[in-house]
PDB file of C-alpha atoms in Angstrom:
ATOM      1  CA  THR A  58       7.251  -1.844  11.510  1.00  0.00           C
ATOM      2  CA  LEU A  59       7.571  -2.261   7.761  1.00  0.00           C
ATOM      3  CA  LEU A  60      11.297  -1.424   7.885  1.00  0.00           C
ATOM      4  CA  VAL A  61      11.951  -3.775  10.819  1.00  0.00           C
ATOM      5  CA  VAL A  62      10.139  -6.637   9.077  1.00  0.00           C
ATOM      6  CA  GLY A  63      12.125  -5.969   5.896  1.00  0.00           C
ATOM      7  CA  ALA A  64      15.447  -5.987   7.771  1.00  0.00           C
ATOM      8  CA  LEU A  65      14.572  -9.210   9.603  1.00  0.00           C
ATOM      9  CA  LEU A  66      13.553 -10.913   6.357  1.00  0.00           C
ATOM     10  CA  LEU A  67      16.806  -9.833   4.723  1.00  0.00           C
ATOM     11  CA  LEU A  68      18.791 -11.382   7.597  1.00  0.00           C
ATOM     12  CA  LEU A  69      16.677 -14.529   7.435  1.00  0.00           C
ATOM     13  CA  ILE A  70      17.137 -14.956   3.685  1.00  0.00           C
ATOM     14  CA  HIS A  71      20.901 -14.377   3.640  1.00  0.00           C
ATOM     15  CA  ASN A  72      22.015 -15.884   6.965  1.00  0.00           C
ATOM     16  CA  THR A  73      19.973 -19.023   7.628  1.00  0.00           C
ATOM     17  CA  PRO A  74      19.610 -22.448   5.995  1.00  0.00           C
ATOM     18  CA  PHE A  75      15.957 -21.650   5.348  1.00  0.00           C
ATOM     19  CA  GLY A  76      16.921 -18.493   3.494  1.00  0.00           C
ATOM     20  CA  GLU A  77      19.479 -20.395   1.432  1.00  0.00           C
ATOM     21  CA  HIS A  78      16.790 -22.892   0.467  1.00  0.00           C
ATOM     22  CA  VAL A  79      14.459 -20.078  -0.586  1.00  0.00           C
ATOM     23  CA  ARG A  80      17.166 -18.362  -2.650  1.00  0.00           C
ATOM     24  CA  ASN A  81      18.149 -21.577  -4.393  1.00  0.00           C
ATOM     25  CA  TRP A  82      14.565 -22.434  -5.159  1.00  0.00           C
ATOM     26  CA  ASP A  83      14.035 -21.408  -8.780  1.00  0.00           C
ATOM     27  CA  SER A  84      12.178 -19.086  -7.192  1.00  0.00           C
ATOM     28  CA  LEU A  85       9.054 -17.165  -6.507  1.00  0.00           C
ATOM     29  CA  ALA A  86      10.323 -14.209  -8.487  1.00  0.00           C
ATOM     30  CA  GLU A  87      11.190 -16.397 -11.481  1.00  0.00           C
ATOM     31  CA  LEU A  88       7.809 -18.089 -11.253  1.00  0.00           C
ATOM     32  CA  PHE A  89       6.065 -14.746 -11.587  1.00  0.00           C
ATOM     33  CA  LYS A  90       8.341 -13.446 -14.336  1.00  0.00           C
ATOM     34  CA  ALA A  91       8.067 -16.619 -16.405  1.00  0.00           C
ATOM     35  CA  GLY A  92       4.317 -16.160 -16.692  1.00  0.00           C
ATOM     36  CA  GLY A  93       4.652 -12.812 -18.498  1.00  0.00           C
ATOM     37  CA  LEU A  94       1.574 -10.614 -18.795  1.00  0.00           C
ATOM     38  CA  LYS A  95      -0.703 -13.467 -17.689  1.00  0.00           C
ATOM     39  CA  SER A  96       0.971 -13.718 -14.270  1.00  0.00           C
ATOM     40  CA  GLU A  97       0.821  -9.924 -13.889  1.00  0.00           C
ATOM     41  CA  MET A  98      -2.910  -9.930 -14.619  1.00  0.00           C
ATOM     42  CA  TYR A  99      -3.432 -12.706 -12.077  1.00  0.00           C
ATOM     43  CA  PHE A 100      -1.468 -10.657  -9.559  1.00  0.00           C
ATOM     44  CA  VAL A 101      -3.644  -7.589 -10.187  1.00  0.00           C
ATOM     45  CA  LEU A 102      -6.927  -9.515 -10.036  1.00  0.00           C
ATOM     46  CA  ILE A 103      -6.125 -11.482  -6.887  1.00  0.00           C
ATOM     47  CA  SER A 104      -4.542  -8.590  -5.002  1.00  0.00           C
ATOM     48  CA  SER A 105      -7.353  -6.191  -6.017  1.00  0.00           C
ATOM     49  CA  PHE A 106      -9.933  -8.575  -4.579  1.00  0.00           C
ATOM     50  CA  LEU A 107      -7.995  -9.102  -1.338  1.00  0.00           C
ATOM     51  CA  ILE A 108      -7.429  -5.354  -0.906  1.00  0.00           C
ATOM     52  CA  MET A 109     -11.145  -4.771  -1.517  1.00  0.00           C
ATOM     53  CA  VAL A 110     -12.046  -7.093   1.377  1.00  0.00           C
ATOM     54  CA  GLY A 111      -9.553  -5.449   3.733  1.00  0.00           C
ATOM     55  CA  THR A 112      -6.130  -7.078   3.309  1.00  0.00           C
ATOM     56  CA  PRO A 113      -3.334  -4.495   3.907  1.00  0.00           C
ATOM     57  CA  ARG A 114      -2.234  -3.152   0.525  1.00  0.00           C
ATOM     58  CA  LEU A 115       1.429  -2.713   1.521  1.00  0.00           C
ATOM     59  CA  LEU A 116       1.744  -6.496   1.583  1.00  0.00           C
ATOM     60  CA  PHE A 117       1.049  -6.547  -2.158  1.00  0.00           C
ATOM     61  CA  CYS A 118       3.378  -3.613  -2.789  1.00  0.00           C
ATOM     62  CA  ALA A 119       6.210  -5.598  -1.217  1.00  0.00           C
ATOM     63  CA  LEU A 120       5.174  -8.765  -3.066  1.00  0.00           C
ATOM     64  CA  GLY A 121       5.000  -6.843  -6.347  1.00  0.00           C
ATOM     65  CA  GLY A 122       8.530  -5.496  -5.805  1.00  0.00           C
ATOM     66  CA  PHE A 123       9.814  -8.980  -5.018  1.00  0.00           C
ATOM     67  CA  ALA A 124       8.122 -10.628  -7.980  1.00  0.00           C
ATOM     68  CA  PHE A 125       8.493  -8.033 -10.740  1.00  0.00           C
ATOM     69  CA  GLY A 126      11.250  -5.625  -9.655  1.00  0.00           C
ATOM     70  CA  PHE A 127      10.864  -1.998  -8.657  1.00  0.00           C
ATOM     71  CA  TRP A 128       9.193  -0.288 -11.627  1.00  0.00           C
ATOM     72  CA  GLU A 129       6.829  -3.078 -12.686  1.00  0.00           C
ATOM     73  CA  GLY A 130       6.133  -3.986  -9.066  1.00  0.00           C
ATOM     74  CA  LEU A 131       5.249  -0.373  -8.288  1.00  0.00           C
ATOM     75  CA  ALA A 132       2.977  -0.073 -11.326  1.00  0.00           C
ATOM     76  CA  TRP A 133       1.063  -3.320 -10.752  1.00  0.00           C
ATOM     77  CA  SER A 134       0.734  -2.894  -6.981  1.00  0.00           C
ATOM     78  CA  LEU A 135      -0.518   0.689  -7.365  1.00  0.00           C
ATOM     79  CA  LEU A 136      -3.052  -0.474  -9.944  1.00  0.00           C
ATOM     80  CA  SER A 137      -4.207  -3.227  -7.569  1.00  0.00           C
ATOM     81  CA  SER A 138      -4.435  -0.820  -4.642  1.00  0.00           C
ATOM     82  CA  LEU A 139      -6.461   1.622  -6.699  1.00  0.00           C
ATOM     83  CA  ILE A 140      -8.879  -0.972  -8.116  1.00  0.00           C
ATOM     84  CA  GLY A 141      -9.413  -2.744  -4.787  1.00  0.00           C
ATOM     85  CA  SER A 142      -9.890   0.506  -2.870  1.00  0.00           C
ATOM     86  CA  PHE A 143     -12.261   1.965  -5.454  1.00  0.00           C
ATOM     87  CA  LEU A 144     -14.414  -1.180  -5.440  1.00  0.00           C
ATOM     88  CA  ALA A 145     -14.555  -1.059  -1.627  1.00  0.00           C
ATOM     89  CA  PHE A 146     -15.395   2.667  -1.798  1.00  0.00           C
ATOM     90  CA  LYS A 147     -18.294   2.096  -4.213  1.00  0.00           C
ATOM     91  CA  ALA A 148     -19.588  -0.935  -2.300  1.00  0.00           C
ATOM     92  CA  ALA A 149     -19.589   1.040   0.967  1.00  0.00           C
ATOM     93  CA  ARG A 150     -21.289   4.014  -0.686  1.00  0.00           C
ATOM     94  CA  TRP A 151     -24.031   1.767  -2.042  1.00  0.00           C
ATOM     95  CA  GLY A 152     -24.377  -0.035   1.306  1.00  0.00           C
ATOM     96  CA  GLY A 153     -26.171   1.046   4.460  1.00  0.00           C
ATOM     97  CA  ARG A 154     -24.705   4.339   5.669  1.00  0.00           C
ATOM     98  CA  ALA A 155     -26.232   4.001   9.144  1.00  0.00           C
ATOM     99  CA  TRP A 156     -24.791   0.491   9.594  1.00  0.00           C
ATOM    100  CA  LEU A 157     -21.342   1.601   8.431  1.00  0.00           C
ATOM    101  CA  ALA A 158     -21.364   4.644  10.707  1.00  0.00           C
ATOM    102  CA  GLU A 159     -22.400   2.477  13.666  1.00  0.00           C
ATOM    103  CA  HIS A 160     -19.701  -0.148  13.085  1.00  0.00           C
ATOM    104  CA  PHE A 161     -16.829   2.114  12.044  1.00  0.00           C
ATOM    105  CA  GLY A 162     -17.702   5.426  13.685  1.00  0.00           C
ATOM    106  CA  GLN A 163     -15.592   4.875  16.814  1.00  0.00           C
ATOM    107  CA  ARG A 164     -12.376   4.318  14.862  1.00  0.00           C
ATOM    108  CA  ARG A 165      -9.581   6.847  15.292  1.00  0.00           C
ATOM    109  CA  PHE A 166      -9.643   9.638  12.682  1.00  0.00           C
ATOM    110  CA  PHE A 167     -12.925   8.287  11.238  1.00  0.00           C
ATOM    111  CA  GLY A 168     -14.834  11.524  11.784  1.00  0.00           C
ATOM    112  CA  ARG A 169     -12.061  13.531  10.151  1.00  0.00           C
ATOM    113  CA  ILE A 170     -12.189  11.243   7.108  1.00  0.00           C
ATOM    114  CA  VAL A 171     -15.979  11.421   6.804  1.00  0.00           C
ATOM    115  CA  HIS A 172     -15.913  15.225   6.927  1.00  0.00           C
ATOM    116  CA  ALA A 173     -13.014  15.551   4.493  1.00  0.00           C
ATOM    117  CA  LYS A 174     -13.151  18.240   1.834  1.00  0.00           C
ATOM    118  CA  PRO A 175     -14.092  16.696  -1.540  1.00  0.00           C
ATOM    119  CA  THR A 176     -10.765  17.662  -3.105  1.00  0.00           C
ATOM    120  CA  ILE A 177      -7.750  15.787  -4.450  1.00  0.00           C
ATOM    121  CA  PRO A 178      -5.264  17.283  -1.911  1.00  0.00           C
ATOM    122  CA  SER A 179      -7.578  16.376   0.980  1.00  0.00           C
ATOM    123  CA  VAL A 180      -7.855  12.737  -0.140  1.00  0.00           C
ATOM    124  CA  THR A 181      -4.085  12.604  -0.699  1.00  0.00           C
ATOM    125  CA  LEU A 182      -3.365  13.729   2.875  1.00  0.00           C
ATOM    126  CA  ILE A 183      -5.981  11.379   4.319  1.00  0.00           C
ATOM    127  CA  ARG A 184      -4.211   8.456   2.618  1.00  0.00           C
ATOM    128  CA  MET A 185      -1.134   9.334   4.689  1.00  0.00           C
ATOM    129  CA  LEU A 186      -2.941   9.064   8.024  1.00  0.00           C
ATOM    130  CA  PRO A 187      -1.936   6.108  10.267  1.00  0.00           C
ATOM    131  CA  VAL A 188      -5.241   4.367   9.527  1.00  0.00           C
ATOM    132  CA  SER A 189      -6.116   1.099   7.798  1.00  0.00           C
ATOM    133  CA  ASN A 190      -6.805   1.420   4.077  1.00  0.00           C
ATOM    134  CA  ALA A 191     -10.161  -0.328   4.596  1.00  0.00           C
ATOM    135  CA  ILE A 192     -11.242   2.252   7.202  1.00  0.00           C
ATOM    136  CA  ILE A 193     -10.245   5.111   4.909  1.00  0.00           C
ATOM    137  CA  ASN A 194     -12.247   3.599   2.038  1.00  0.00           C
ATOM    138  CA  VAL A 195     -15.367   3.373   4.217  1.00  0.00           C
ATOM    139  CA  GLY A 196     -14.885   6.858   5.663  1.00  0.00           C
ATOM    140  CA  LEU A 197     -14.482   8.423   2.221  1.00  0.00           C
ATOM    141  CA  ALA A 198     -17.572   6.537   1.027  1.00  0.00           C
ATOM    142  CA  LEU A 199     -19.585   8.329   3.714  1.00  0.00           C
ATOM    143  CA  SER A 200     -18.096  11.700   2.771  1.00  0.00           C
ATOM    144  CA  HIS A 201     -18.881  13.985  -0.161  1.00  0.00           C
ATOM    145  CA  VAL A 202     -15.733  12.971  -2.039  1.00  0.00           C
ATOM    146  CA  GLY A 203     -16.441  12.185  -5.688  1.00  0.00           C
ATOM    147  CA  ASN A 204     -14.970   9.469  -7.894  1.00  0.00           C
ATOM    148  CA  ARG A 205     -12.377  11.716  -9.551  1.00  0.00           C
ATOM    149  CA  ALA A 206     -11.025  13.117  -6.278  1.00  0.00           C
ATOM    150  CA  PHE A 207     -11.001   9.624  -4.768  1.00  0.00           C
ATOM    151  CA  LEU A 208      -9.054   8.044  -7.634  1.00  0.00           C
ATOM    152  CA  ILE A 209      -6.482  10.790  -8.225  1.00  0.00           C
ATOM    153  CA  GLY A 210      -6.035  11.631  -4.535  1.00  0.00           C
ATOM    154  CA  SER A 211      -5.694   7.961  -3.625  1.00  0.00           C
ATOM    155  CA  LEU A 212      -3.144   7.334  -6.368  1.00  0.00           C
ATOM    156  CA  ILE A 213      -0.961  10.215  -5.172  1.00  0.00           C
ATOM    157  CA  GLY A 214      -1.455   9.275  -1.514  1.00  0.00           C
ATOM    158  CA  PHE A 215      -0.561   5.637  -2.158  1.00  0.00           C
ATOM    159  CA  LEU A 216       2.818   6.541  -3.680  1.00  0.00           C
ATOM    160  CA  PRO A 217       4.998   7.396  -0.627  1.00  0.00           C
ATOM    161  CA  GLN A 218       4.423   4.269   1.471  1.00  0.00           C
ATOM    162  CA  GLY A 219       3.944   2.170  -1.663  1.00  0.00           C
ATOM    163  CA  ILE A 220       7.388   3.128  -2.963  1.00  0.00           C
ATOM    164  CA  VAL A 221       8.946   2.212   0.400  1.00  0.00           C
ATOM    165  CA  ALA A 222       7.217  -1.200   0.432  1.00  0.00           C
ATOM    166  CA  VAL A 223       8.189  -1.949  -3.185  1.00  0.00           C
ATOM    167  CA  ILE A 224      11.821  -1.023  -2.463  1.00  0.00           C
ATOM    168  CA  ILE A 225      11.838  -3.427   0.476  1.00  0.00           C
ATOM    169  CA  GLY A 226      10.233  -6.181  -1.623  1.00  0.00           C
ATOM    170  CA  SER A 227      12.661  -5.764  -4.514  1.00  0.00           C
ATOM    171  CA  GLY A 228      15.533  -5.749  -2.003  1.00  0.00           C
ATOM    172  CA  MET A 229      14.438  -9.198  -0.827  1.00  0.00           C
ATOM    173  CA  ALA A 230      14.959 -10.512  -4.370  1.00  0.00           C
ATOM    174  CA  GLU A 231      18.561  -9.268  -4.583  1.00  0.00           C
ATOM    175  CA  ASP A 232      21.200 -12.014  -4.652  1.00  0.00           C
ATOM    176  CA  VAL A 233      23.804  -9.736  -3.018  1.00  0.00           C
ATOM    177  CA  PRO A 234      23.075  -9.018   0.675  1.00  0.00           C
ATOM    178  CA  TRP A 235      24.555  -5.495   0.669  1.00  0.00           C
ATOM    179  CA  ALA A 236      22.376  -4.527  -2.297  1.00  0.00           C
ATOM    180  CA  GLY A 237      19.237  -5.558  -0.438  1.00  0.00           C
ATOM    181  CA  ALA A 238      20.453  -3.779   2.703  1.00  0.00           C
ATOM    182  CA  ALA A 239      21.122  -0.629   0.678  1.00  0.00           C
ATOM    183  CA  GLN A 240      17.584  -0.691  -0.702  1.00  0.00           C
ATOM    184  CA  ILE A 241      16.120  -1.057   2.791  1.00  0.00           C
ATOM    185  CA  GLY A 242      18.331   1.846   3.910  1.00  0.00           C
ATOM    186  CA  ILE A 243      16.926   3.982   1.086  1.00  0.00           C
ATOM    187  CA  ALA A 244      13.424   2.931   2.136  1.00  0.00           C
ATOM    188  CA  GLY A 245      14.220   4.037   5.696  1.00  0.00           C
ATOM    189  CA  VAL A 246      15.360   7.481   4.565  1.00  0.00           C
ATOM    190  CA  LEU A 247      12.218   7.878   2.458  1.00  0.00           C
ATOM    191  CA  MET A 248      10.005   6.792   5.348  1.00  0.00           C
ATOM    192  CA  LEU A 249      11.617   9.321   7.702  1.00  0.00           C
ATOM    193  CA  ALA A 250      11.194  12.068   5.109  1.00  0.00           C
ATOM    194  CA  ILE A 251       7.507  11.185   4.698  1.00  0.00           C
ATOM    195  CA  PHE A 252       7.016  11.124   8.477  1.00  0.00           C
ATOM    196  CA  PHE A 253       8.576  14.557   9.035  1.00  0.00           C
ATOM    197  CA  TRP A 254       6.764  16.107   6.078  1.00  0.00           C
ATOM    198  CA  THR A 255       3.320  14.846   7.134  1.00  0.00           C
ATOM    199  CA  SER A 256       3.924  15.769  10.805  1.00  0.00           C
ATOM    200  CA  ARG A 257       4.957  19.290   9.840  1.00  0.00           C
ATOM    201  CA  HIS A 258       1.973  19.690   7.506  1.00  0.00           C
ATOM    202  CA  ARG A 259      -0.489  18.497  10.160  1.00  0.00           C
ATOM    203  CA  ARG A 260       0.973  20.920  12.725  1.00  0.00           C
ATOM    204  CA  LYS A 261       0.531  23.797  10.284  1.00  0.00           C
ATOM    205  CA  ARG A 262      -3.099  22.848   9.667  1.00  0.00           C
ATOM    206  CA  SER A 263      -3.849  22.593  13.372  1.00  0.00           C
TER     207      SER A 263
END
């Protein structure tokens, strides 16, 4: 879905009057970059809060890539994802466990998340499950996973899909259509590699 949306946006930006207007507008990316460190801090604060309350984090990975380029976009969006997820994790852990189990317990993979081993590799693999980030945060809050395993495992687990989303976002900011298409192609190859690796690993575990 992420790759299809990225390809459609690339076509929209480079082949329609609306896209031409967006590209000639002195632009969202320039607006972010002109603000320097202040705009980056605003990005981190706002996106951390929205991720904490359940907004999909990959949206901010793509936005970070568009606004700041690949490396800075990856760094700031990962920081936002980590802060927002950790705040949600702590809030859920301090909240009512019975209420959380009642409201989230029927979600797919929820039981597997709750009974996860309290290790960094376990958290890393859980982050690659096809489950909402918000659900994973709640499930890990009800598990025995500690702060260290949560933070390091989440950071590693965020990287694969985060890199793909940032590549797509930075491709949207390219002035040359083929350059943006090439970046989305790279993102597609990475996504397929991640899919096959996680599928193979899950089959081995089962």
